Coordinates of C-alpha atoms and ligand atoms in Angstrom, one line a residue:
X1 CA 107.2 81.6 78.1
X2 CA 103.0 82.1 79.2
X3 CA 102.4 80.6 82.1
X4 CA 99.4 79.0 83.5
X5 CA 98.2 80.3 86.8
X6 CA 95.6 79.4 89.3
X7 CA 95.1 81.6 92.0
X8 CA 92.5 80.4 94.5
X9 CA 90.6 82.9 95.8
X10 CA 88.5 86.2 94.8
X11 CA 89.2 88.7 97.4
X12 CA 91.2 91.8 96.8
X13 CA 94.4 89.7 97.4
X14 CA 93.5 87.2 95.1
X15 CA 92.2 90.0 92.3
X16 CA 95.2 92.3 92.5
X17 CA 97.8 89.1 92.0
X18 CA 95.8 88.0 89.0
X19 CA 96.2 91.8 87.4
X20 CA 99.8 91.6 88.7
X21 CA 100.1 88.2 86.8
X22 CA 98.3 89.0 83.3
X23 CA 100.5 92.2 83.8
X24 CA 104.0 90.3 83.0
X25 CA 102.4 88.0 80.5
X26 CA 101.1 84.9 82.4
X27 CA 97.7 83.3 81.9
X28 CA 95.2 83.4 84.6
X29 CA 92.7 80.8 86.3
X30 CA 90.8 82.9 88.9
X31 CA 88.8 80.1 91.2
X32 CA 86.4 82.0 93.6
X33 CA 83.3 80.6 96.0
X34 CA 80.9 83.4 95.5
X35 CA 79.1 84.6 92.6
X36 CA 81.7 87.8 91.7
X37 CA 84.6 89.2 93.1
X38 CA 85.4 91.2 96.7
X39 CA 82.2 89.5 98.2
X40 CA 83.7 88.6 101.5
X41 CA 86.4 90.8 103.4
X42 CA 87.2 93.0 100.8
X43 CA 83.6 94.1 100.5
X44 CA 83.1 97.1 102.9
X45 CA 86.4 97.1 104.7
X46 CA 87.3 100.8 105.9
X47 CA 88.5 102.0 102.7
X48 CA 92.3 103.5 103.7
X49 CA 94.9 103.2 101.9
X50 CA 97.0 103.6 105.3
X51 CA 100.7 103.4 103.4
X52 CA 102.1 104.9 106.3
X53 CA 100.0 103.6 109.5
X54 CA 101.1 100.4 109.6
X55 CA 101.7 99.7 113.1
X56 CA 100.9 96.3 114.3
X57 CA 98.3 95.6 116.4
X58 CA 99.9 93.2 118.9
X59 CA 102.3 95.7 121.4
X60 CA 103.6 96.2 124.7
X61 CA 100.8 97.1 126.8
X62 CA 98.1 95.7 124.5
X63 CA 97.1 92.6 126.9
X64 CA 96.9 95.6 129.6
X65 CA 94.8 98.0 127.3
X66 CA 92.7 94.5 126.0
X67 CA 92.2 94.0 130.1
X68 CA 90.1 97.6 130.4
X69 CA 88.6 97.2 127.2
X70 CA 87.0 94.1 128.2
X71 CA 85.4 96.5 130.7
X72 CA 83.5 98.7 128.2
X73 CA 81.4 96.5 126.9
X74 CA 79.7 96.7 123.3
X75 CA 81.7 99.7 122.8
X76 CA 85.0 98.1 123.3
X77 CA 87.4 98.3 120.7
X78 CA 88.3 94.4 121.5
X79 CA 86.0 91.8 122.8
X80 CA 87.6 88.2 123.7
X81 CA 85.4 85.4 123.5
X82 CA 87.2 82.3 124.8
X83 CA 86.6 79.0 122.6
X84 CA 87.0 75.1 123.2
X85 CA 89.9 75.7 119.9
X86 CA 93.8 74.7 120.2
X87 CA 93.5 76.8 117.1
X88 CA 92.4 79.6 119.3
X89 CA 94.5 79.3 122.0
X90 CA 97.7 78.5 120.1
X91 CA 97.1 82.4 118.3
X92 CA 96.5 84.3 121.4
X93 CA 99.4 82.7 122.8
X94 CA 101.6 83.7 119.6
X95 CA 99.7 87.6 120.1
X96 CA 100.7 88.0 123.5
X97 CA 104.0 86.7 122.4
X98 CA 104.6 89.2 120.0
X99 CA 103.4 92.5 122.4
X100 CA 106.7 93.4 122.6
X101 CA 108.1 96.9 121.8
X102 CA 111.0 94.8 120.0
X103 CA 108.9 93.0 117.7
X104 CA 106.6 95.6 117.2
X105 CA 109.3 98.0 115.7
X106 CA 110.3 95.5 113.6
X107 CA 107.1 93.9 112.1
X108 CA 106.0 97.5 111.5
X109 CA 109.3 98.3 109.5
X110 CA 108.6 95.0 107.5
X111 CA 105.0 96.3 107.0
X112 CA 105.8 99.9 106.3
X113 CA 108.6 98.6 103.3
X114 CA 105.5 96.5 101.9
X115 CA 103.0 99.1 102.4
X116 CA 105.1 101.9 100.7
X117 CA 105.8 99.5 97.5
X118 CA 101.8 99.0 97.6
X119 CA 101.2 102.4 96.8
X120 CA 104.5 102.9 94.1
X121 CA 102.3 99.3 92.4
X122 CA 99.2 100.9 92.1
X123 CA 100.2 104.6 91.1
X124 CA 101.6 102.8 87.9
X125 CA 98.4 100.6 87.7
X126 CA 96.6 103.7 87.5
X127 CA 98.7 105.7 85.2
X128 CA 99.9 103.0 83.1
X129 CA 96.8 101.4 82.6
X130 CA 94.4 104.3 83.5
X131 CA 92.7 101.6 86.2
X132 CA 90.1 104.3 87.9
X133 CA 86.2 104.1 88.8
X134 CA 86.9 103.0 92.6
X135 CA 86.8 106.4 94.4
X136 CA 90.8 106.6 95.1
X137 CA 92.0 109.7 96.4
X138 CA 94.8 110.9 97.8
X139 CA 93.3 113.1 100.7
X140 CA 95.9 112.0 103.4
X141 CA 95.0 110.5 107.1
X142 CA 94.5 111.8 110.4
X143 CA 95.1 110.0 113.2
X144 CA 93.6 111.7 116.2
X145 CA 94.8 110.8 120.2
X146 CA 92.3 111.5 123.2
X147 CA 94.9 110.0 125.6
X148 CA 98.1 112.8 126.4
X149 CA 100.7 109.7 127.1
X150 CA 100.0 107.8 123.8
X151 CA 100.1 110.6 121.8
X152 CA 103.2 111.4 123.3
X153 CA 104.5 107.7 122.4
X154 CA 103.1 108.6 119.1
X155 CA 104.5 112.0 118.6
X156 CA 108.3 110.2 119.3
X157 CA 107.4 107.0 117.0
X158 CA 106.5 109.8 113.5
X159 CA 109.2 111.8 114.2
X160 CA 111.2 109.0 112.4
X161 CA 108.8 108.2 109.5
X162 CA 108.1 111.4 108.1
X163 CA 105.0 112.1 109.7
X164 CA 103.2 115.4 111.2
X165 CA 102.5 115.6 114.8
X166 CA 99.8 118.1 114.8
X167 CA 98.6 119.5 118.6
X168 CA 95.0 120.8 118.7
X169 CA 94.9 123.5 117.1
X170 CA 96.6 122.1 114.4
X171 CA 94.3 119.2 114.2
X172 CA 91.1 121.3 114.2
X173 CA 92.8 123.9 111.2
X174 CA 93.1 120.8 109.5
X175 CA 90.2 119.3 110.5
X176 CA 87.2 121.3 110.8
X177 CA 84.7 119.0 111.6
X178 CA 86.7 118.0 114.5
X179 CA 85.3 121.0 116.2
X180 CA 82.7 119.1 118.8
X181 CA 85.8 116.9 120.1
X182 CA 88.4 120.0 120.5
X183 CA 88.3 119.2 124.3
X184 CA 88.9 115.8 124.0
X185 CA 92.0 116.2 121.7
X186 CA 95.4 115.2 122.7
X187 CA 96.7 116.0 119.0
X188 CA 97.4 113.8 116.3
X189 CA 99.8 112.2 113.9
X190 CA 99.3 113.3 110.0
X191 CA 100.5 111.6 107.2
X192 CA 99.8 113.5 103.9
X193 CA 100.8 110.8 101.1
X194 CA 97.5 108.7 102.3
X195 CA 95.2 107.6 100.0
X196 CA 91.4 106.2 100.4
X197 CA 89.1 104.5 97.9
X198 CA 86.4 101.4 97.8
X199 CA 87.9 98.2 98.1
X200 CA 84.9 96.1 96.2
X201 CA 85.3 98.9 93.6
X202 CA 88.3 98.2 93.0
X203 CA 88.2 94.6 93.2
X204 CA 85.3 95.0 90.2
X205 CA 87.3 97.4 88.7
X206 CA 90.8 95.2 88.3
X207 CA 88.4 92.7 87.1
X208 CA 86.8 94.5 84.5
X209 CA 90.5 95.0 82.9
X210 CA 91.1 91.5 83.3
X211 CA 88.3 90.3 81.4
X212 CA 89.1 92.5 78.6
X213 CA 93.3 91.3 78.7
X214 CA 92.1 87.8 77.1
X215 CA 94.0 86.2 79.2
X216 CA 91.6 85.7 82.3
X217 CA 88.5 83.4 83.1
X218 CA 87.0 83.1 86.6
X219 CA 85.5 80.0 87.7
X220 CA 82.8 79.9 90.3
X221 CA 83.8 76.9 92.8
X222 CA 85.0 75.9 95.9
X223 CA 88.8 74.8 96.1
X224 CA 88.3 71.0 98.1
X225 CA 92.0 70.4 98.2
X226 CA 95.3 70.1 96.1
X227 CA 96.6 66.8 93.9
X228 CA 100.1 66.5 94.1
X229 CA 103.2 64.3 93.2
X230 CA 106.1 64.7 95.0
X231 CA 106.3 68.5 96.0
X232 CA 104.7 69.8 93.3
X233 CA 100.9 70.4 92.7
X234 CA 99.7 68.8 89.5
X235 CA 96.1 70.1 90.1
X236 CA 93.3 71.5 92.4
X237 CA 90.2 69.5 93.2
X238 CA 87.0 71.6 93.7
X239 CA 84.0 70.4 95.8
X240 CA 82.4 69.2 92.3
X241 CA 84.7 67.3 91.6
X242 CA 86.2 69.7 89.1
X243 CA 90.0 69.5 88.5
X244 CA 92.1 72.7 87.2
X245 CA 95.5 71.8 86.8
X246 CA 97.9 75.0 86.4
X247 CA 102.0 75.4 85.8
X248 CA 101.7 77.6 89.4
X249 CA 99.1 78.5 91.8
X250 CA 98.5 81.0 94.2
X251 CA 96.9 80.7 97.7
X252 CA 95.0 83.9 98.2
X253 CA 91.8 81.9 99.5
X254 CA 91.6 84.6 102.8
X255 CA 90.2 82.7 106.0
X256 CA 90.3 79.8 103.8
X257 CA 94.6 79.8 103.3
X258 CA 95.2 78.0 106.6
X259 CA 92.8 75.2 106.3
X260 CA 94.0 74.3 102.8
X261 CA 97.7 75.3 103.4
X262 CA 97.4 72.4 106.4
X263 CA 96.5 70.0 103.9
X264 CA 99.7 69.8 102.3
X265 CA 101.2 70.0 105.6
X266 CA 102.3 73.9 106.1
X267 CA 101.2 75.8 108.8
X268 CA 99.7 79.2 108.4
X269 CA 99.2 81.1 111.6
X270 CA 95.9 82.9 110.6
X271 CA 92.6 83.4 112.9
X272 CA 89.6 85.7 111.7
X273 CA 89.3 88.8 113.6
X274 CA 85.9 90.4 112.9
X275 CA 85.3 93.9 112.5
X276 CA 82.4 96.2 111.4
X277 CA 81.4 99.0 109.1
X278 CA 79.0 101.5 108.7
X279 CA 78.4 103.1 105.3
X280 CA 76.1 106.7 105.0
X281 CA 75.2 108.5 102.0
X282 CA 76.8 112.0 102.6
X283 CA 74.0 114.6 101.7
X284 CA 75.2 118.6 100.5
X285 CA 75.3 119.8 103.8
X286 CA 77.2 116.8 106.0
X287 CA 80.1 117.6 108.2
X288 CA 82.5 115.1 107.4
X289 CA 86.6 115.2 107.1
X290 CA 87.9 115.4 104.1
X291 CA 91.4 113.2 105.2
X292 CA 90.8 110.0 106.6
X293 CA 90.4 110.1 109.9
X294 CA 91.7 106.9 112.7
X295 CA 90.4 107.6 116.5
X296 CA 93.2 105.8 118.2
X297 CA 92.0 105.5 121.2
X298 CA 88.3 104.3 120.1
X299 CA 89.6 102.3 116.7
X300 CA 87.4 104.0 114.8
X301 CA 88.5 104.4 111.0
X302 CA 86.5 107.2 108.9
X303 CA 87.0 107.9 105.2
X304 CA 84.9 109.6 102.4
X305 CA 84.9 107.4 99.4
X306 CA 82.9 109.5 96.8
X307 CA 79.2 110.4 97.7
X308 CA 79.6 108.0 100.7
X309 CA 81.2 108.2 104.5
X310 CA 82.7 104.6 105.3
X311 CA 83.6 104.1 109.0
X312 CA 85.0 101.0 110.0
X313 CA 86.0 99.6 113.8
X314 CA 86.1 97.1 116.5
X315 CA 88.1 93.2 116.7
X316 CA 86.1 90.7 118.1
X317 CA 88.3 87.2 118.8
X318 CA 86.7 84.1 119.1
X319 CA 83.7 84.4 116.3
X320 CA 82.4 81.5 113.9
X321 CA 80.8 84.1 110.9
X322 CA 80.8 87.6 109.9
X323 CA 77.4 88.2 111.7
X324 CA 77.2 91.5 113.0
X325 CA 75.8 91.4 116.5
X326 CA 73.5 94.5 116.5
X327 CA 74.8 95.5 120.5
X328 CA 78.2 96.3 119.1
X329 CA 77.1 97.6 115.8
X330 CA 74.7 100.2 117.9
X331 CA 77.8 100.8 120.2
X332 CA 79.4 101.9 117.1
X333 CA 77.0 104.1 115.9
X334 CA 76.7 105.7 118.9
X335 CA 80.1 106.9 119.2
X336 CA 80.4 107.5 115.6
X337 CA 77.4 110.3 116.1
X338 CA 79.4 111.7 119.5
X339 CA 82.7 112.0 116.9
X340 CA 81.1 113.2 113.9
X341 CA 77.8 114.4 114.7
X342 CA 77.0 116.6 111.4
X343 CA 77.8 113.7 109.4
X344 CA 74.4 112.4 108.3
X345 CA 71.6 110.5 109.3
X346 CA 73.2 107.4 111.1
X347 CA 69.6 105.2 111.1
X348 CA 70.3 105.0 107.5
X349 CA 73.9 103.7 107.5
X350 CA 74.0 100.5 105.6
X351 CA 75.4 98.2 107.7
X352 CA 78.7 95.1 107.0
X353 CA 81.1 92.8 109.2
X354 CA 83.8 90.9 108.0
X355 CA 86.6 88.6 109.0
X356 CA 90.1 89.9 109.0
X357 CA 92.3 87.1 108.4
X358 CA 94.8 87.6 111.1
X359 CA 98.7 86.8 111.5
X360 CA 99.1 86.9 115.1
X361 CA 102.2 89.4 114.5
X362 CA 101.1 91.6 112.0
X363 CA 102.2 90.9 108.3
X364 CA 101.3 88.9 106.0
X365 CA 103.1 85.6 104.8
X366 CA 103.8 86.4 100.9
X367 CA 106.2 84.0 98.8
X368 CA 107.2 80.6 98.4
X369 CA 105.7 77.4 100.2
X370 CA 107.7 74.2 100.7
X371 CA 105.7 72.9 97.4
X372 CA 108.2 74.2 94.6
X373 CA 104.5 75.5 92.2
X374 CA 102.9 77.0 95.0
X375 CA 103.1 80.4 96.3
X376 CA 101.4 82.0 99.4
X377 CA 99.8 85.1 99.7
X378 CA 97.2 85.7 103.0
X379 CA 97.2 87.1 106.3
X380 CA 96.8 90.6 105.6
X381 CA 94.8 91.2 108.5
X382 CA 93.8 94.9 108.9
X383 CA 95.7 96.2 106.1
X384 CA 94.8 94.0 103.0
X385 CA 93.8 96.5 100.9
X386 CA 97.1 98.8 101.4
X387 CA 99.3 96.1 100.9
X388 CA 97.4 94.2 98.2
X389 CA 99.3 95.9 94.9
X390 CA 103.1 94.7 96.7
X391 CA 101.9 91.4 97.8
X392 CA 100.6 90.7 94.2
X393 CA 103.7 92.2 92.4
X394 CA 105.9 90.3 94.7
X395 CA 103.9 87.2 93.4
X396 CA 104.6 87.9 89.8
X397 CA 107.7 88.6 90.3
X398 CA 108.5 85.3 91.9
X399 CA 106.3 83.2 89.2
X400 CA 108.4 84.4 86.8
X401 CA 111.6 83.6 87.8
X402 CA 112.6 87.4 88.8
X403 CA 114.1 87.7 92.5
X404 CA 111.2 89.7 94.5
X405 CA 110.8 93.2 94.1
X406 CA 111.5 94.3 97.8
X407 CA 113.0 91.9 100.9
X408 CA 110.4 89.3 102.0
X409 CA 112.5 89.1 105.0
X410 CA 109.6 89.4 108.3
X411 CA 106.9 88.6 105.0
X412 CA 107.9 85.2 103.7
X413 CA 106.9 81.4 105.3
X414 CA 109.5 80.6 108.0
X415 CA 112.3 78.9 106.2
X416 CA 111.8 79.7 102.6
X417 CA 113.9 82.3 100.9
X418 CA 113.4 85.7 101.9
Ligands
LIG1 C1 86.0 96.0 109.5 C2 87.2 95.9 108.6 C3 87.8 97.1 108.2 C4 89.0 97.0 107.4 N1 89.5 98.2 106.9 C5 90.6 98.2 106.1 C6 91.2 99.3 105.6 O1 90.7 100.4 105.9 N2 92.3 99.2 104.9 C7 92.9 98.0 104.6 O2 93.9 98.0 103.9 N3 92.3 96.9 105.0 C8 91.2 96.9 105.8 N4 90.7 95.8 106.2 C9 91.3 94.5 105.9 C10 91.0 94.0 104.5 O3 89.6 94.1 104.2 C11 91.4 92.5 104.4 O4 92.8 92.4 104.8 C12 91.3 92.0 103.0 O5 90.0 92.2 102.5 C13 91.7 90.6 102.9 O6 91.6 90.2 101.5 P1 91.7 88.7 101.0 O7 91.7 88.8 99.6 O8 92.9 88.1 101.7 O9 90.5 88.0 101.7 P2 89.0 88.0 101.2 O10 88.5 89.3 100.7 O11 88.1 87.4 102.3 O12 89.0 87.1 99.9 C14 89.3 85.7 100.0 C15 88.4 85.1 99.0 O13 88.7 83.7 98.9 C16 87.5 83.0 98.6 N5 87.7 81.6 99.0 C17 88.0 81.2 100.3 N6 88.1 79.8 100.3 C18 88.0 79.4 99.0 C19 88.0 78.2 98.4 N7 88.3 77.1 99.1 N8 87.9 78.1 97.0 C20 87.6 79.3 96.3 N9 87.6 80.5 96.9 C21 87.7 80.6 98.2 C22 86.5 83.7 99.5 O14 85.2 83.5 99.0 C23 86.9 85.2 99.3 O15 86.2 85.8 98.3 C24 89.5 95.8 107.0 C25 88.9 94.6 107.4 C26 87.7 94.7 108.2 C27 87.0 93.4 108.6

């Protein structure tokens, strides 16, 4: 039997999990702030497709690293700006917890099982339904090391998942446009099933084939909170006073999840983590790689995404709004022209931050909630996009009775079934 489902929240999280649902028959209630969809993290987010680069960010000798970093100013990867915030406090505290060789291994197997789904999901999306028009390619990623001992930690961690370790040479035959940092090469790690594309593209693009399913309608409007009876959720409330009452819905609001997930009591761990982009029209003669390309050392993300070079970076803790400070976005630009200096005219880069919303381990909390009609799916940090098309099957799955399509063990809510 159709369901009714209303899934707060416009981002590509929200929009793949509506697709997912109109996919295995339900009815769908999109409820989204802005004006259309992917206009807040998912708008100019680095653009990888990083199935098989999934490593978390919180590991051992992160708080050591985050200590020189703090160093380098603008150009840091990580800046830390302490807050007056228990919310704050309590997720660095959970970070620092979880910089642990242990726990990294094993949130990175729990993201790598989600991630590899992600791309099975949206390989049938594409074939089955011929979903295209959002610059996807599979042109594979290149993660380059300048430092000798982590790409040695690197080298031993691919070995197991499948991955090329590449030394210099290896990296430049690849790599062409590499050429100006050959002496600041260690190697790097290659992983040749990774894909790239636009995430607002794609967002507009899932859209488009909901519209034309029949069984989608957006509303534009601010979820204000749930009505309930018992633990069940008879309806939402939004700020106008609007109710939309659903059989299930779906909390894919982003930044927003925690602050409405406290509401009815559940606790998400999520903090905003911003991060920047630059975006250059590539002319005929640019040097640019054709793979992705991830500068470890530097977290520096670069991908070509039709006639335009994306290059995403940097975590600042402790922000209020996606502002982008100009020091760090000139930092960026800066090193971006030292790594790839054929690349284009960097004074014309169009310019983007965003807010990752952040689990302080890693993956993202996907599944059942402790209200038997409402599901969870947020926290996808750095890696939304990849793991988008799982998180949304997973979802569907769930809504309609199924069992979930992969183990949500490490993924799920503390407590509910896994
Ligand atoms: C610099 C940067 C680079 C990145 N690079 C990559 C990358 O290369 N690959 C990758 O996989 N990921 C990347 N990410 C991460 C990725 O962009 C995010 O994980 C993803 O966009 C999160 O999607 P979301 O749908 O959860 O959140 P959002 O895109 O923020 O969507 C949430 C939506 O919910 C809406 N909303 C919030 N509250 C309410 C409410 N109360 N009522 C109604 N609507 C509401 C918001 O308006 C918003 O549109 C990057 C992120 C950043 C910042």
């Amino acid at each position: 039997m159709t369901k009714h489902v209303a899934v707060i929240g416009g981002g590509v999280v929200g929009v793949a999990t509506a697709w997912a649902l109109v996919c295995s028959g339900q009815q769908v209630t999109l409820i989204e702030t802005n004006a259309g969809v992917g206009e807040e993290t998912s708008h100019a987010n680095g653009g990888q497709l990083s199935y098989r680069y999934v490593s978390p960010l919180a590991d051992a000798g992160v708080p050591i690293k985050a200590l020189g970093w703090m160093l380098q100013g603008a150009r840091a990867p990580l800046r830390f700006r302490p807050r007056l915030d228990p919310r704050q406090w309590r997720w660095c505290l959970e970070f620092l917890l979880a910089c642990r060789r242990s726990v990294n291994l094993r949130n990175g197997e729990h993201l790598l099982r989600l991630a590899l789904y992600s791309q099975a999901v949206l390989e049938s999306w594409r074939e089955v339904h011929g979903l295209d028009g959002f610059a996807w390619r599979r042109n594979g990623k290149l993660v380059i090391h300048r430092d000798a001992k982590g790409f040695a930690t690197a080298a031993a961690k691919a070995g197991d998942s499948g991955q090329q370790v590449l030394d210099v040479t290896g990296c430049l035959s690849l790599e062409p446009s590499l050429e100006t940092l050959a002496s600041k090469l260690a190697g790097g790690i290659y992983s040749d099933g990774d894909e790239a594309a636009d995430c607002y593209q794609f967002c507009v693009q899932l859209e488009q084939c909901l519209l034309a399913s029949g069984r989608y309608r957006r509303i534009q409007g601010r979820v204000a909170g749930f009505e309930r009876k018992g633990v069940s959720i008879t309806a939402l409330r939004l700020v106008n006073e609007q109710y939309v009452g659903a059989d299930h819905y779906v909390l894919a609001a982003g930044n927003s999840s925690d602050r409405l997930a406290a509401q009815l009591g559940i606790r998400l761990p999520l903090y905003p983590l911003r991060g920047y982009s630059l975006t250059l029209p590539l002319t005929s003669d640019a040097q640019v790689p054709d793979a992705s390309v991830t500068d470890f050392d530097n977290k520096v993300v670069y991908a070509r995404l039709g006639d335009r070079f994306r290059i995403a970076a940097m975590v600042d803790i402790g922000v209020r709004d996606a502002t982008p400070d100009p020091q760090r976005l000139a930092a960026l630009r800066r090193l971006c022209m030292e790594t790839f200096p054929g690349a284009g005219d960097y004074a014309e880069a169009s310019i983007w931050a965003g807010l990752r919303p952040s689990t302080p381990e890693g993956p993202p909390i996907i599944g059942a909630s402790p209200m038997k009609n409402l599901w969870l799916n947020a926290g996808h940090g750095s890696l939304g996009f990849t793991l988008a098309c799982a998180s949304a099957q997973v979802i569907a799955d769930l809504v309609a009775g199924r069992s979930a399509p992969i183990s949500l063990e490490g993924l799920a809510l503390p407590g509910q079934h896994t």
